[in-house]
XYZ file of C-alpha atoms in Angstrom:
660
model
C 137.415 25.059 149.792
C 140.439 23.338 150.718
C 142.209 26.526 151.349
C 139.669 27.382 153.994
C 139.861 24.359 156.045
C 139.174 25.022 159.614
C 142.242 23.733 161.072
C 144.192 24.476 164.208
C 146.640 27.351 164.125
C 149.316 28.782 166.391
C 148.768 32.564 167.356
C 151.700 34.462 169.077
C 150.097 37.235 171.182
C 151.794 40.565 172.347
C 154.182 39.713 175.033
C 154.838 36.349 173.473
C 152.317 34.122 174.679
C 151.223 31.521 172.278
C 147.547 30.378 171.841
C 145.469 28.081 169.418
C 143.034 29.467 167.134
C 140.786 28.001 164.300
C 141.865 28.952 160.960
C 139.091 30.979 158.717
C 137.022 31.122 161.844
C 139.004 32.798 164.972
C 139.124 36.692 164.583
C 141.527 39.156 166.217
C 138.652 40.714 167.958
C 137.872 37.303 169.564
C 141.428 36.971 170.910
C 141.510 40.678 172.115
C 138.251 39.895 174.116
C 139.993 36.912 175.694
C 142.956 39.225 176.571
C 140.777 42.115 178.261
C 137.595 43.851 177.514
C 139.520 47.082 177.591
C 141.756 46.006 174.765
C 138.641 44.825 172.705
C 136.946 48.208 173.054
C 139.959 50.216 172.308
C 141.512 48.243 169.460
C 140.825 49.672 166.114
C 142.662 47.124 163.949
C 145.278 44.537 164.074
C 148.699 43.695 162.666
C 148.904 40.053 161.494
C 152.547 39.204 160.294
C 153.265 42.709 159.873
C 150.014 43.346 157.588
C 147.388 45.744 158.823
C 144.057 43.605 159.419
C 140.574 44.132 159.999
C 139.608 42.947 163.730
C 136.477 40.948 162.404
C 138.483 39.352 159.435
C 139.200 35.594 160.423
C 142.781 34.583 160.710
C 144.130 32.216 157.988
C 147.304 30.830 159.166
C 149.919 30.944 161.982
C 150.336 34.252 162.829
C 152.120 37.047 164.973
C 149.335 39.345 166.265
C 149.529 42.839 167.507
C 146.752 45.083 168.156
C 146.466 48.669 166.965
C 144.673 51.518 169.072
C 143.975 55.175 168.283
C 146.981 56.240 170.299
C 149.529 54.774 167.278
C 150.080 56.407 163.776
C 148.727 52.905 162.159
C 145.733 53.074 164.358
C 144.844 56.726 163.704
C 145.116 56.144 160.011
C 142.710 53.125 160.169
C 140.353 55.228 162.468
C 140.365 58.225 160.054
C 140.010 56.190 156.986
C 137.019 54.564 158.462
C 135.637 58.145 159.241
C 136.114 59.203 155.593
C 133.763 56.430 154.533
C 131.336 57.595 156.820
C 131.675 60.951 155.293
C 131.301 59.412 151.885
C 128.188 57.606 152.779
C 126.780 61.053 154.115
C 127.699 62.846 150.886
C 125.779 60.098 148.830
C 122.877 60.554 150.948
C 122.597 64.194 151.291
C 123.919 65.339 147.922
C 123.730 62.614 145.589
C 127.571 62.838 145.297
C 129.710 60.826 143.150
C 132.540 59.651 145.185
C 135.984 59.979 143.995
C 138.605 59.251 146.906
C 138.877 59.534 150.621
C 142.179 58.930 152.349
C 143.227 59.493 155.859
C 146.150 62.388 156.463
C 148.264 63.158 159.078
C 145.842 65.186 161.040
C 142.582 63.572 160.139
C 140.604 62.814 156.709
C 139.159 64.173 153.609
C 136.895 63.089 150.867
C 136.734 64.301 147.247
C 133.392 63.888 145.408
C 131.742 65.142 142.176
C 128.362 67.194 142.263
C 128.440 68.071 138.646
C 130.100 70.617 136.584
C 128.094 73.523 137.708
C 127.470 72.386 141.404
C 129.795 73.223 144.521
C 129.303 72.545 148.157
C 128.052 75.634 149.972
C 129.491 76.351 153.349
C 126.066 76.274 154.870
C 125.575 72.672 153.722
C 128.541 71.653 155.940
C 126.610 71.448 159.263
C 123.882 69.376 157.660
C 126.554 67.079 156.261
C 128.125 66.698 159.775
C 124.747 66.031 161.346
C 124.329 63.017 158.956
C 127.699 61.702 159.629
C 126.883 61.761 163.384
C 123.716 59.918 162.848
C 125.578 57.190 160.835
C 128.156 57.002 163.593
C 125.513 56.564 166.231
C 123.691 53.886 164.150
C 127.097 51.753 164.746
C 126.874 50.428 161.273
C 129.370 47.512 160.570
C 132.073 47.562 157.927
C 131.825 44.617 155.865
C 134.818 43.378 153.711
C 134.173 41.593 150.439
C 136.610 40.209 147.744
C 135.198 40.624 144.160
C 136.460 40.267 140.778
C 137.388 42.861 138.246
C 134.272 42.466 136.129
C 132.187 42.742 139.382
C 133.987 45.819 140.322
C 133.247 47.373 136.990
C 129.567 46.406 137.195
C 129.411 47.881 140.783
C 130.991 51.196 139.629
C 129.589 51.492 136.127
C 127.983 54.866 136.984
C 131.149 56.305 138.378
C 133.818 57.290 136.114
C 136.228 58.251 138.717
C 136.072 54.823 140.429
C 136.427 53.003 137.055
C 139.692 55.133 136.324
C 141.076 54.006 139.676
C 140.171 50.283 138.895
C 142.100 50.715 135.463
C 145.215 52.257 137.341
C 145.178 50.489 140.683
C 143.688 47.065 140.364
C 146.199 44.879 138.831
C 145.290 41.374 140.022
C 142.042 39.305 139.297
C 140.418 40.556 142.360
C 140.037 43.402 144.701
C 138.164 44.304 147.931
C 135.326 46.409 148.579
C 133.985 47.615 151.820
C 130.223 47.996 152.610
C 128.889 50.282 155.299
C 125.094 50.892 155.638
C 123.977 51.717 152.131
C 127.698 52.474 150.851
C 129.870 50.173 149.008
C 133.094 51.611 148.032
C 136.315 50.380 146.415
C 138.918 50.054 149.310
C 141.987 47.912 150.520
C 140.943 48.595 154.163
C 141.099 47.857 156.956
C 138.633 49.402 158.793
C 136.934 49.629 162.252
C 134.492 47.023 163.311
C 131.544 49.461 163.008
C 130.871 53.154 163.001
C 129.830 53.411 166.713
C 133.566 53.297 167.511
C 133.635 56.790 166.187
C 132.663 58.738 169.357
C 133.326 62.443 168.051
C 133.542 63.577 164.403
C 133.631 67.086 163.191
C 133.708 68.534 159.482
C 136.313 71.312 159.092
C 136.662 72.720 155.587
C 135.189 72.468 152.232
C 137.125 73.582 148.977
C 137.528 72.693 145.482
C 140.126 70.331 144.236
C 141.186 69.155 140.803
C 140.897 65.299 139.800
C 143.685 64.538 137.166
C 142.758 62.263 134.384
C 143.732 61.655 130.916
C 141.162 63.859 129.673
C 140.250 67.405 130.817
C 140.734 67.720 134.769
C 137.581 67.797 136.649
C 136.803 70.214 139.546
C 135.652 67.992 142.462
C 134.530 69.163 145.967
C 136.680 68.413 148.988
C 135.533 68.227 152.587
C 137.916 67.616 155.446
C 137.169 66.483 158.943
C 138.400 65.134 162.309
C 137.315 62.313 164.410
C 138.011 60.577 167.732
C 137.034 57.654 169.747
C 135.258 59.799 172.350
C 133.587 63.129 172.403
C 135.673 64.045 175.257
C 138.898 63.641 172.970
C 137.065 65.852 170.202
C 136.373 68.590 172.630
C 140.089 68.635 173.747
C 141.289 68.655 170.237
C 138.893 71.699 169.773
C 140.538 73.639 172.611
C 143.894 72.880 170.994
C 142.703 73.926 167.782
C 141.627 77.374 169.040
C 145.194 77.762 170.367
C 146.485 76.846 166.904
C 144.263 79.175 165.264
C 145.865 82.062 167.327
C 149.288 80.938 166.002
C 147.958 80.711 162.150
C 150.938 82.139 160.260
C 148.524 84.053 158.091
C 147.151 85.800 161.120
C 150.666 86.461 162.465
C 151.825 87.579 158.996
C 148.949 90.207 158.766
C 149.338 91.562 162.441
C 153.089 91.884 162.317
C 153.266 93.051 158.603
C 155.338 90.145 157.441
C 153.803 89.213 154.232
C 150.601 89.421 152.340
C 148.781 87.697 149.153
C 147.050 89.155 146.139
C 144.667 87.855 143.684
C 146.753 89.401 141.112
C 149.418 86.559 141.711
C 147.858 83.715 143.053
C 149.991 81.177 144.873
C 152.716 83.595 145.391
C 153.813 85.618 148.442
C 154.583 89.375 148.977
C 157.071 89.429 151.585
C 157.228 92.987 153.412
C 160.569 94.493 154.991
C 159.840 92.547 158.247
C 159.011 89.337 156.525
C 162.184 89.651 154.271
C 164.245 90.108 157.482
C 163.116 86.719 158.635
C 163.528 85.135 155.274
C 166.891 86.445 154.808
C 167.920 85.452 158.508
C 166.877 81.863 157.557
C 168.673 81.840 154.229
C 171.919 83.328 155.956
C 171.743 80.618 158.650
C 171.730 77.901 156.014
C 174.500 79.583 153.856
C 176.650 79.640 156.907
C 176.192 76.006 157.442
C 177.058 75.453 153.641
C 180.308 77.186 154.178
C 181.129 75.149 157.284
C 180.249 71.768 155.320
C 181.995 72.373 152.109
C 179.026 73.157 149.941
C 179.331 75.599 146.874
C 176.246 77.973 146.080
C 175.450 78.232 142.551
C 172.765 79.934 140.556
C 170.863 78.200 137.642
C 168.397 79.416 134.964
C 164.439 79.258 135.840
C 163.362 78.793 132.293
C 164.583 75.607 130.419
C 163.542 73.930 127.067
C 161.287 70.768 127.700
C 163.975 68.926 126.047
C 165.752 68.920 129.421
C 162.658 67.550 131.500
C 162.127 64.965 128.696
C 165.978 63.803 129.492
C 165.343 63.997 133.249
C 161.996 61.997 133.221
C 160.027 65.045 134.769
C 158.129 65.901 131.796
C 156.637 62.273 131.787
C 155.994 62.093 135.389
C 155.431 65.782 136.320
C 154.228 67.569 133.389
C 150.876 68.490 134.689
C 152.568 70.280 137.735
C 154.741 72.534 135.578
C 154.055 75.818 133.908
C 155.123 75.687 130.274
C 154.869 78.488 127.704
C 155.441 78.945 124.097
C 158.362 81.634 123.325
C 158.013 84.281 120.793
C 159.378 82.923 117.413
C 158.914 83.069 113.782
C 155.817 80.804 113.821
C 153.718 83.667 114.946
C 154.232 85.657 111.721
C 154.796 82.547 109.483
C 152.896 79.598 110.843
C 154.464 77.278 108.585
C 158.114 77.794 109.858
C 159.559 75.153 112.226
C 158.282 75.587 115.731
C 160.682 76.763 118.505
C 160.889 74.500 121.677
C 158.252 74.779 124.438
C 159.748 76.316 127.611
C 158.969 75.569 131.235
C 159.482 77.083 134.570
C 161.778 74.725 136.660
C 159.856 73.119 139.424
C 163.110 71.672 141.074
C 166.885 72.208 140.454
C 168.329 68.687 140.035
C 168.429 68.693 136.245
C 170.038 71.818 136.031
C 172.677 70.808 138.519
C 173.317 67.518 136.294
C 173.998 70.015 133.443
C 176.433 71.787 135.629
C 178.271 68.694 136.727
C 178.320 67.561 133.013
C 179.540 70.706 131.537
C 183.187 69.672 131.584
C 185.255 66.596 132.387
C 185.279 65.613 136.185
C 187.757 63.853 138.166
C 187.634 61.776 141.286
C 189.610 64.599 142.956
C 186.313 66.797 142.732
C 184.260 64.533 144.663
C 182.149 64.730 146.567
C 180.735 67.766 144.788
C 178.147 69.631 146.785
C 176.010 72.177 144.843
C 173.491 74.305 146.739
C 170.829 76.545 144.999
C 168.324 78.987 146.331
C 166.916 79.277 142.882
C 163.211 80.266 142.559
C 160.973 77.140 141.873
C 157.378 77.127 140.178
C 154.834 74.410 140.483
C 151.236 74.289 139.119
C 149.501 73.591 142.058
C 145.756 73.492 142.039
C 143.948 76.413 143.390
C 141.915 74.427 145.939
C 145.365 73.207 147.459
C 146.963 76.525 148.098
C 147.041 77.615 151.447
C 149.096 80.667 152.938
C 152.739 79.691 152.952
C 152.284 75.771 153.375
C 151.786 75.423 149.563
C 152.674 77.824 146.948
C 153.175 78.104 143.153
C 156.383 80.159 143.517
C 158.940 79.498 146.177
C 162.418 78.724 147.012
C 164.168 75.562 148.708
C 167.581 75.084 150.434
C 168.055 72.806 147.720
C 171.474 70.938 147.254
C 172.654 68.012 145.345
C 175.654 65.964 146.155
C 177.551 64.055 143.335
C 179.846 61.385 145.020
C 181.470 58.134 144.447
C 179.759 55.015 145.515
C 182.396 54.520 148.544
C 181.758 58.120 149.602
C 178.027 57.518 149.866
C 177.751 56.451 153.657
C 179.870 59.450 154.758
C 177.826 61.963 152.847
C 174.626 60.487 154.367
C 175.967 60.947 157.785
C 177.031 64.388 156.989
C 173.139 65.340 155.515
C 171.812 63.815 158.863
C 174.193 65.689 161.042
C 173.092 68.870 158.988
C 169.380 68.076 159.843
C 169.917 67.727 163.364
C 172.010 70.746 163.895
C 169.626 72.984 162.122
C 166.553 71.443 163.891
C 168.269 71.925 167.215
C 168.701 75.811 166.556
C 165.280 76.103 165.404
C 163.762 74.275 168.492
C 162.352 71.316 166.562
C 162.269 67.692 167.388
C 162.075 65.377 164.430
C 161.397 61.655 163.480
C 163.031 59.786 160.570
C 161.778 57.161 158.215
C 163.536 55.078 155.871
C 161.520 54.519 152.564
C 162.662 51.540 150.546
C 162.031 50.214 146.943
C 158.569 50.730 145.778
C 156.734 48.180 143.154
C 157.438 50.586 140.269
C 161.182 51.083 140.848
C 163.635 51.640 138.176
C 167.332 50.124 138.193
C 168.714 46.918 139.524
C 167.311 45.217 142.570
C 170.965 44.583 143.967
C 171.784 48.228 143.626
C 168.605 49.163 145.650
C 169.572 46.508 148.308
C 172.956 48.060 148.607
C 171.611 51.532 148.763
C 169.216 50.690 151.448
C 171.656 48.959 153.583
C 173.993 52.073 153.364
C 170.953 54.251 154.482
C 170.103 52.029 157.420
C 173.619 51.897 158.674
C 173.673 55.602 158.529
C 170.474 55.784 160.435
C 171.625 53.281 163.213
C 174.690 54.950 163.600
C 173.078 58.271 163.753
C 171.524 57.270 167.072
C 167.867 58.841 166.501
C 164.763 56.739 166.606
C 163.515 55.874 162.930
C 160.599 53.781 161.321
C 160.739 51.792 158.369
C 158.363 52.546 155.317
C 158.489 49.617 153.190
C 157.742 50.259 149.498
C 157.479 54.037 149.881
C 160.665 55.165 148.150
C 160.613 57.376 145.009
C 160.981 55.316 141.846
C 164.470 56.447 141.150
C 165.964 55.492 144.663
C 165.381 55.037 148.487
C 164.974 57.773 150.818
C 165.003 59.064 154.352
C 161.878 61.146 155.175
C 162.069 63.657 157.904
C 159.079 64.893 160.075
C 159.848 67.496 162.318
C 157.437 68.538 165.308
C 156.575 72.240 166.330
C 155.927 73.616 169.687
C 152.176 72.359 169.296
C 153.354 68.860 168.561
C 152.271 68.956 164.988
C 154.030 67.115 162.396
C 155.383 68.759 159.440
C 157.205 67.191 156.251
C 160.103 69.559 155.473
C 163.588 67.943 155.248
C 164.566 65.106 152.967
C 167.364 63.024 151.792
C 167.098 60.879 148.710
C 169.343 58.957 146.615
C 169.036 58.976 142.800
C 170.417 56.247 140.447
C 168.439 57.375 137.380
C 169.497 61.053 136.893
C 173.297 60.187 136.561
C 172.414 57.475 133.996
C 169.901 59.806 132.133
C 172.423 62.594 131.837
C 175.207 60.148 131.368
C 177.215 61.661 134.022
C 180.875 60.449 134.365
C 183.867 61.321 136.335
C 187.474 59.912 135.806
C 188.346 57.454 138.731
C 191.607 56.892 140.394
C 192.349 54.081 138.035
C 191.702 56.394 134.999
C 188.445 54.622 133.823
C 185.185 56.574 133.499
C 182.986 56.015 136.411
C 179.360 56.972 137.454
C 178.628 59.269 140.365
C 175.835 58.665 142.836
C 173.372 61.581 143.421
C 171.790 62.647 146.848
C 169.091 65.206 146.595
C 168.769 66.967 150.339
C 167.042 69.652 151.835
C 166.723 70.790 155.455
C 164.365 73.729 155.548
C 162.576 72.486 152.383
C 160.676 75.310 151.054
C 162.010 78.408 152.843
C 158.606 79.983 152.569
C 156.902 77.148 154.321
C 159.389 76.968 157.148
C 158.951 80.456 157.860
C 155.272 79.716 158.157
C 155.979 76.871 160.266
C 158.191 78.802 162.634
C 155.823 81.605 163.005
C 153.176 79.350 164.176
C 155.713 77.302 166.392
C 156.676 80.410 168.330
C 153.448 82.251 168.061
C 154.968 85.341 166.650
C 157.360 85.617 169.703
C 160.452 85.358 167.276
C 163.942 84.436 168.918
C 166.155 87.225 168.619
C 168.248 86.089 165.727
C 165.215 85.746 163.574
C 163.169 88.527 165.101
C 161.828 91.553 162.897
C 161.322 93.258 166.212
C 164.583 93.108 167.990
C 164.947 96.482 169.845
C 162.645 99.494 170.063
C 164.090 102.629 171.695
C 161.645 104.731 173.751
C 162.601 108.108 174.930
C 160.941 109.322 178.384
C 160.218 112.624 177.033
C 160.811 115.149 174.073
C 164.155 116.083 175.456
C 165.478 112.801 174.985
C 164.147 112.003 171.510
C 167.655 113.182 169.905
C 169.415 110.764 172.200
C 167.052 108.118 171.298
C 167.658 108.611 167.537
C 171.229 108.275 168.080
C 170.938 105.025 170.060
C 168.701 103.775 167.007
C 171.205 104.687 164.473
C 173.891 102.751 166.540
C 171.910 99.694 166.602
C 171.142 99.662 162.857
C 174.735 100.491 161.935
C 175.793 97.335 163.891
C 173.179 95.404 161.842
C 170.502 95.067 164.265
C 166.762 95.645 163.695
C 165.727 98.741 165.745
C 162.611 101.233 165.760
C 161.855 104.277 167.622
C 158.731 105.081 169.490
C 158.739 108.740 170.440
C 154.811 109.240 170.393
C 154.709 111.891 173.017
C 150.739 111.589 173.203
C 151.172 108.242 175.120
C 152.746 107.710 178.592
C 155.716 106.040 179.015
C 154.032 102.897 180.529
C 151.655 102.635 177.506
C 154.518 102.771 175.061
C 156.426 100.016 176.859
C 153.229 97.889 176.975
C 152.584 98.586 173.189
C 156.148 97.377 172.550
C 155.770 94.214 174.678
C 152.447 93.386 172.915
C 154.056 93.833 169.395
C 156.598 91.412 170.809
C 159.926 93.448 170.688
C 162.564 91.288 172.269
C 163.965 94.247 174.001
C 162.906 97.835 174.820
C 165.629 100.451 175.472
C 164.112 103.242 177.644
C 166.317 106.487 177.680
C 165.445 109.302 180.250
C 167.580 112.126 181.330
C 169.959 109.897 183.236
C 170.373 107.677 180.589
C 171.166 110.461 178.189
C 173.766 112.069 180.324
C 175.595 108.727 180.772
C 175.237 107.151 177.339
C 173.274 104.286 178.808
C 169.916 102.577 178.396
C 167.355 101.046 180.574
C 166.588 97.556 179.264
C 163.471 95.567 179.690
C 162.261 92.358 177.838
C 158.897 91.448 175.984
C 158.103 89.602 179.055
C 158.687 92.660 181.323
C 161.801 91.435 182.700
C 163.627 94.534 184.022
C 167.476 94.266 183.138
C 168.193 97.631 184.354
C 170.763 100.225 183.152
C 173.492 99.162 180.673
C 176.066 101.123 178.706
C 174.703 101.256 175.044
C 178.010 100.302 173.555
C 177.994 97.081 175.799
C 174.366 96.215 175.036
C 174.812 96.438 171.481
C 177.923 94.149 171.631
C 175.931 91.641 173.706
C 172.948 91.879 171.278
C 175.213 90.988 168.502
C 176.782 88.178 170.480
C 173.229 86.776 171.205
C 172.294 87.067 167.702
C 175.301 85.466 166.151
C 175.075 82.612 168.384
C 171.359 82.005 167.557
C 170.062 81.336 171.006
C 166.512 80.654 171.531
C 166.175 82.763 174.699
C 168.141 85.778 174.399
C 165.953 87.697 176.986
C 166.542 85.155 179.712
C 170.462 85.098 179.311
C 170.968 88.699 178.183
């Protein structure tokens, strides 16, 4: 009880004002009400000495206090995490569900729950589940935080094997917290809203199957995703925004423009049609040009490796469930008693192969930094429920590169990686936000080495000049990293690029080079990608531009339209000239449609330019040019028009139609 003595403590409010409070009695919500009723109504949680905190949880010691609203990233995370508890309570009430996990995401929340081995959630049940969620929010049920012992946890969740597994994996101390809300009690770190009534608008979006990984056989669970807001008005605005986003869905654009398709006979893989391949290759060509300019060497490595490689790299221990493994043909098929051959696995990443490439002969300090780039095909055993268009595939390629450098070259290489990111995203029309993710609890290696590496990354970020955030404890187990979130034309975030330091692979593969003094030294490894998955980036770009591709990426650069049959031969000549120059060009000589109908059809198909040729143009070897937005650029010499298009394509401008 001495620890909970009601003594006077000092609280520093936003803006620097200091006030007195009573330990174990005064709550952040009470202080918010003293500042303003508006703040008290809009705050969703507090930050107390940098820790996210329930508004109704009493303060314990002298504190620096900040308030989080829904407008902040941290505030949204709390709001949506509370919403998933509402969804869990509704699933228990309606379906008798066994709850698994329910996190917030960047764009809402989801809850996984188990209905039995034979039972799935039907789409027709989603509206009923949503109505119960809305009833629970209307009831303004308070969230209650309680600290319990491990024995109490196991007793609380004795009938839920999923929670028992989480307790075994996640609860390392003598106690943990649970949160109550109505009839629901759930294992959770929190924090949460004061009550469910703060959720003014909630909508359930999708239901699908997912896989719960466990030491035994994986279980199929049901996943329901949703979105919520403080007011019904904000939910309505989001629904209008979502309608616009659905019109831009890359799967819809891919089908309409005949870019790609999917087939049940190759689940999780994409078939790129000629037009889609044109966009794909333009992206890869762009990155290859940057590689040449920036001193990267492109390599090719095998797709299939013995699992011995993945055991050396550590991936077999940490990543085995996400890899495709197979037993090769061998003598054991005919002679079961013979010595078994190695199990093989399709590579899910390129880094171990690049380590083999570094180690295949002695290396000198003069070769460093060695920058190896690889567009090799990767395979990952994603659960069927998580597959979605181009955003998550089982078979894909990355603009994957690894930099082997000396420790004193590290900072310059990180600056080069950041500049690479900025240059590419500027051309693609994306803004972005960086975050430094530091040493996690289960890190490998020496703390002093981590500290030094984090300082190098921080200095590079500060010098880079772009805003960045700190994500303490969110680094990979093998090294700190810089996460990159780009934002598309609709403001949606996407995790694509990354820059990661790795201390472990050089150790695991015993990578060495001869230093200037003649002694063997250990290189530092940088993993980096800018586009990330080329397939995913193509999907992001399709949605961002709404299918109106910039000229340099466009599969619809030019269509030549003859006024009448008499000009068809000249139109074909113009088409051949454009194609010979390396441009994408089609011909619309459909004499059953009027000229204006064909021009309109080309504009609706998003051809960047229409070259109309009539009798005058045929006699003068010219073309009459219009854009997809119906700007009339007038008559131009055909040769000059081709030259200008090539100039605009090669400079990768976003607005070729405006500056032609």
